[in-house]
mmCIF file of C-alpha atoms in Angstrom:
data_model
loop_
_atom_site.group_PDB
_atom_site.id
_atom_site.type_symbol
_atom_site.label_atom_id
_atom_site.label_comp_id
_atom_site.label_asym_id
_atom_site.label_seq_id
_atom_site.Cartn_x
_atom_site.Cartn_y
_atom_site.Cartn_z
ATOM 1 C CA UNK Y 728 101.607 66.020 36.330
ATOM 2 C CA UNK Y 729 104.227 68.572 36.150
ATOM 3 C CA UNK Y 730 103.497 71.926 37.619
ATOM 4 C CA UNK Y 731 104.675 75.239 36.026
ATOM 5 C CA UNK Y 732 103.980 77.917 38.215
ATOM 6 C CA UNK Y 733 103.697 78.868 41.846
ATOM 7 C CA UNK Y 734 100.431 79.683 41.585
ATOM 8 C CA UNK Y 735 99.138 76.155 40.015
ATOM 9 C CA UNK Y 736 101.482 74.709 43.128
ATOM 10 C CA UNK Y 737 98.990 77.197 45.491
ATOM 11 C CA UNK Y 738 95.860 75.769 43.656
ATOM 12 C CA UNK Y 739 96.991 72.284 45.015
ATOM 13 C CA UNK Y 740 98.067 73.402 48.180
ATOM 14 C CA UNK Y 741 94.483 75.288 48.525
ATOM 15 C CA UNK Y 742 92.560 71.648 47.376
ATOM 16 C CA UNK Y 743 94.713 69.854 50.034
ATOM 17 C CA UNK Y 744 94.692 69.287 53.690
ATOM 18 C CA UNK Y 745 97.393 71.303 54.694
ATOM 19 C CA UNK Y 746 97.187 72.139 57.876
ATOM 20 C CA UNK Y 747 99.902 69.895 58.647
ATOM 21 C CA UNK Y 748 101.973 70.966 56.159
ATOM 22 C CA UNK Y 749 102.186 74.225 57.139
ATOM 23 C CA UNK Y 750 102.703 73.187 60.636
ATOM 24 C CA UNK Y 751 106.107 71.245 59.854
ATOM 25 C CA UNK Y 752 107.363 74.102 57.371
ATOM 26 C CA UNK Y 753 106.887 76.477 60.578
ATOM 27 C CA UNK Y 754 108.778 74.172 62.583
ATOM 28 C CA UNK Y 755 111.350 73.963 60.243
ATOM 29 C CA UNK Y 756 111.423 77.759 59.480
ATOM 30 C CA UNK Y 757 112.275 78.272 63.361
ATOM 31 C CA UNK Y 758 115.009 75.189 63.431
ATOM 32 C CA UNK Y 759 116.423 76.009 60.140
ATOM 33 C CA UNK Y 760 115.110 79.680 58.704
ATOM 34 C CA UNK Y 761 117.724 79.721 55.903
ATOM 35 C CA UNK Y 762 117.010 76.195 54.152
ATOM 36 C CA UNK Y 763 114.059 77.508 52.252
ATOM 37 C CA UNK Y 764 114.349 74.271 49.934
ATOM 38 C CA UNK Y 765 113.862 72.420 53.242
ATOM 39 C CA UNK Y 766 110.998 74.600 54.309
ATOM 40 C CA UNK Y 767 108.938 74.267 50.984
ATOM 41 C CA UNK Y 768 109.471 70.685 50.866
ATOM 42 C CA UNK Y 769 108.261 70.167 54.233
ATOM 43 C CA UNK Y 770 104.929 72.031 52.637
ATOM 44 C CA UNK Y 771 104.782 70.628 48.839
ATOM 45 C CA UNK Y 772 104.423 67.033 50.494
ATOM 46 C CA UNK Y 773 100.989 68.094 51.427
ATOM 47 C CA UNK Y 774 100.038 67.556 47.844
ATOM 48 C CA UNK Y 775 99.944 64.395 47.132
ATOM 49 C CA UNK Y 776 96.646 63.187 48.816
ATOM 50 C CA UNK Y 777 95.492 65.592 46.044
ATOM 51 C CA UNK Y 778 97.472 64.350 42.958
ATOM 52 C CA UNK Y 779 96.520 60.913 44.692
ATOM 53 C CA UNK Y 780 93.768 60.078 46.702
ATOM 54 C CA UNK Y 781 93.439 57.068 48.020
ATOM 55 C CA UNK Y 782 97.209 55.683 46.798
ATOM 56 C CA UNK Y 783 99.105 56.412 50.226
ATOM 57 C CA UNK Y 784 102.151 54.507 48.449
ATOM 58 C CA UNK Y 785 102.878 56.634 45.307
ATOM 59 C CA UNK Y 786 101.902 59.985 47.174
ATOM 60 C CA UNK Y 787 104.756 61.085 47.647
ATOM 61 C CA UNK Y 788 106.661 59.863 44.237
ATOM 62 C CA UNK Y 789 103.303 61.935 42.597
ATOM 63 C CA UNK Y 790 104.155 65.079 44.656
ATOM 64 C CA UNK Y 791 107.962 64.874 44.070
ATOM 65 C CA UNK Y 792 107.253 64.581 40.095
ATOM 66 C CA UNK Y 793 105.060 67.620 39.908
ATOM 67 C CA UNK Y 794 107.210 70.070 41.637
ATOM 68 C CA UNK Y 795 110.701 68.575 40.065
ATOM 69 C CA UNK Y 796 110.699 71.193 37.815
ATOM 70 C CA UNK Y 797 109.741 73.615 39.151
ATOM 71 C CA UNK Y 798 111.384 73.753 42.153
ATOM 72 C CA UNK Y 799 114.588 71.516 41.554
ATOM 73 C CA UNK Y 800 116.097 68.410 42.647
ATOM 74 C CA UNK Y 801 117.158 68.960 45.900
ATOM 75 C CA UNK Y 802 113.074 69.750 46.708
ATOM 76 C CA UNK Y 803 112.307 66.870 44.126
ATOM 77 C CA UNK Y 804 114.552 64.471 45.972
ATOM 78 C CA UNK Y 805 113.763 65.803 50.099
ATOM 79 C CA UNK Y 806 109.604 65.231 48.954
ATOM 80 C CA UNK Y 807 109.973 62.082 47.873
ATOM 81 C CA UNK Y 808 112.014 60.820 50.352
ATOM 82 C CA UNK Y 809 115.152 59.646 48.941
ATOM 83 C CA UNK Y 810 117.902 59.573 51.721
ATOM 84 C CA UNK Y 811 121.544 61.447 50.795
ATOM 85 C CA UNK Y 812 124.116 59.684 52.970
ATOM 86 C CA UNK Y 813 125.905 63.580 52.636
ATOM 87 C CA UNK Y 814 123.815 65.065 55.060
ATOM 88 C CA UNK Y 815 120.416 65.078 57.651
ATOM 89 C CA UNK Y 816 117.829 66.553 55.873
ATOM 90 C CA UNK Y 817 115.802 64.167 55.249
ATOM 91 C CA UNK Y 818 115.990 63.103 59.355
ATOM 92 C CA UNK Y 819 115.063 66.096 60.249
ATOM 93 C CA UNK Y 820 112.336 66.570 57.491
ATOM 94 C CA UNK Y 821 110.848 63.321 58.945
ATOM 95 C CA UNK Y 822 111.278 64.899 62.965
ATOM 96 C CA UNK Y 823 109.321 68.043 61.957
ATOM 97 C CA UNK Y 824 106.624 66.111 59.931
ATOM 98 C CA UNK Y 825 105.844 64.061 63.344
ATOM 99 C CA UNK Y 826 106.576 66.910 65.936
ATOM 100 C CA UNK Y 827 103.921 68.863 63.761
ATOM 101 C CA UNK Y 828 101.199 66.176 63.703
ATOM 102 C CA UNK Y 829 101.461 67.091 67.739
ATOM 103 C CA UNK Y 830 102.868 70.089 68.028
ATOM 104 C CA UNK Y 831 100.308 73.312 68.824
ATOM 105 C CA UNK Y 832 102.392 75.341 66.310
ATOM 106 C CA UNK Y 833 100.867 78.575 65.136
ATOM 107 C CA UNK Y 834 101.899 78.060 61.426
ATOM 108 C CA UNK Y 835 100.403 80.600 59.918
ATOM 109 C CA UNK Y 836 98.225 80.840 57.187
ATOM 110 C CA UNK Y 837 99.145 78.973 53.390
ATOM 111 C CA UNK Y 838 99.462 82.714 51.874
ATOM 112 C CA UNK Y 839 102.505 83.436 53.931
ATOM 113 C CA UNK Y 840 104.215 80.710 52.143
ATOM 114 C CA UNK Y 841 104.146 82.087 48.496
ATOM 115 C CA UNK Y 842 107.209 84.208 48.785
ATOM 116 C CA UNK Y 843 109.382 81.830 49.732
ATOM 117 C CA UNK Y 844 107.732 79.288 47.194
ATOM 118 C CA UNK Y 845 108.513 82.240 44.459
ATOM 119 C CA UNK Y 846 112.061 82.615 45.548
ATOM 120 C CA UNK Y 847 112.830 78.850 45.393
ATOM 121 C CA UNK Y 848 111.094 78.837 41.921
ATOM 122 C CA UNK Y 849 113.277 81.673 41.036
ATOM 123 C CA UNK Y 850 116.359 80.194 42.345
ATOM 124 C CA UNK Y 851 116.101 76.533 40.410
ATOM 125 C CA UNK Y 852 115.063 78.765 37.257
ATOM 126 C CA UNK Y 853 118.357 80.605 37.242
ATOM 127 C CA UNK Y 854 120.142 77.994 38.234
ATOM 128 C CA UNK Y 855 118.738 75.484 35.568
ATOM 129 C CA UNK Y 856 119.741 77.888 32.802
ATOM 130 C CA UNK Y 857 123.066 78.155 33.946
ATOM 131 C CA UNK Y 858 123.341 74.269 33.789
#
């Protein structure tokens, strides 16, 4: 599944548990408030119990896929978990997603979330004409 629009990426986000998700995108939008890519893939990776339920190993693969194009590589690659030796994201993508499984974090609601989603979309689309 590839998703085209922010608002098919909310649909999923809606069907989803993500509660969590927001909780570690909060956490990450204190520790890191200009690294929207890191923020919004901190809160895509709630989608993949949705895209597939029941397949805990290709959750996150299925999650990366959908939002590749929409949101980029750098998104693509931080959901699904693929380490870059250049720099910590991905370590401190992983801190955030435990500290928020324990964390009483008031993360806000998933509306507050489609701005920045928007802007990211925005970004990779400029950018990917460019290229």
């Amino acid at each position: 599944m590839e998703l085209r629009s922010v608002e098919e990426l909310m649909d999923l986000l809606y069907a989803g548990r993500h509660q969590h998700a927001l909780r570690t995108a909060a956490l990450l939008r204190r520790s890191r408030p200009a690294d929207k890519e890191l923020q919004v893939a901190a809160l895509v990776r709630g989608i993949g119990p949705v895209l597939r339920p029941g397949d805990e190993a290709a959750r996150a693969r299925s999650a990366a896929e959908a939002v590749r194009s929409l949101l980029g590589e750098r998104v693509f690659r931080l959901v699904r978990g693929e380490p870059d030796p250049a720099d910590d994201d991905l370590l401190r993508l992983r801190q955030a997603d435990e500290e928020g499984r324990t964390a009483g974090v008031d993360a806000g609601v998933l509306e507050d979330w489609r701005t920045v989603l928007e802007l990211v979309a925005a970004r990779h689309a400029r950018l990917g004409a460019v290229d």
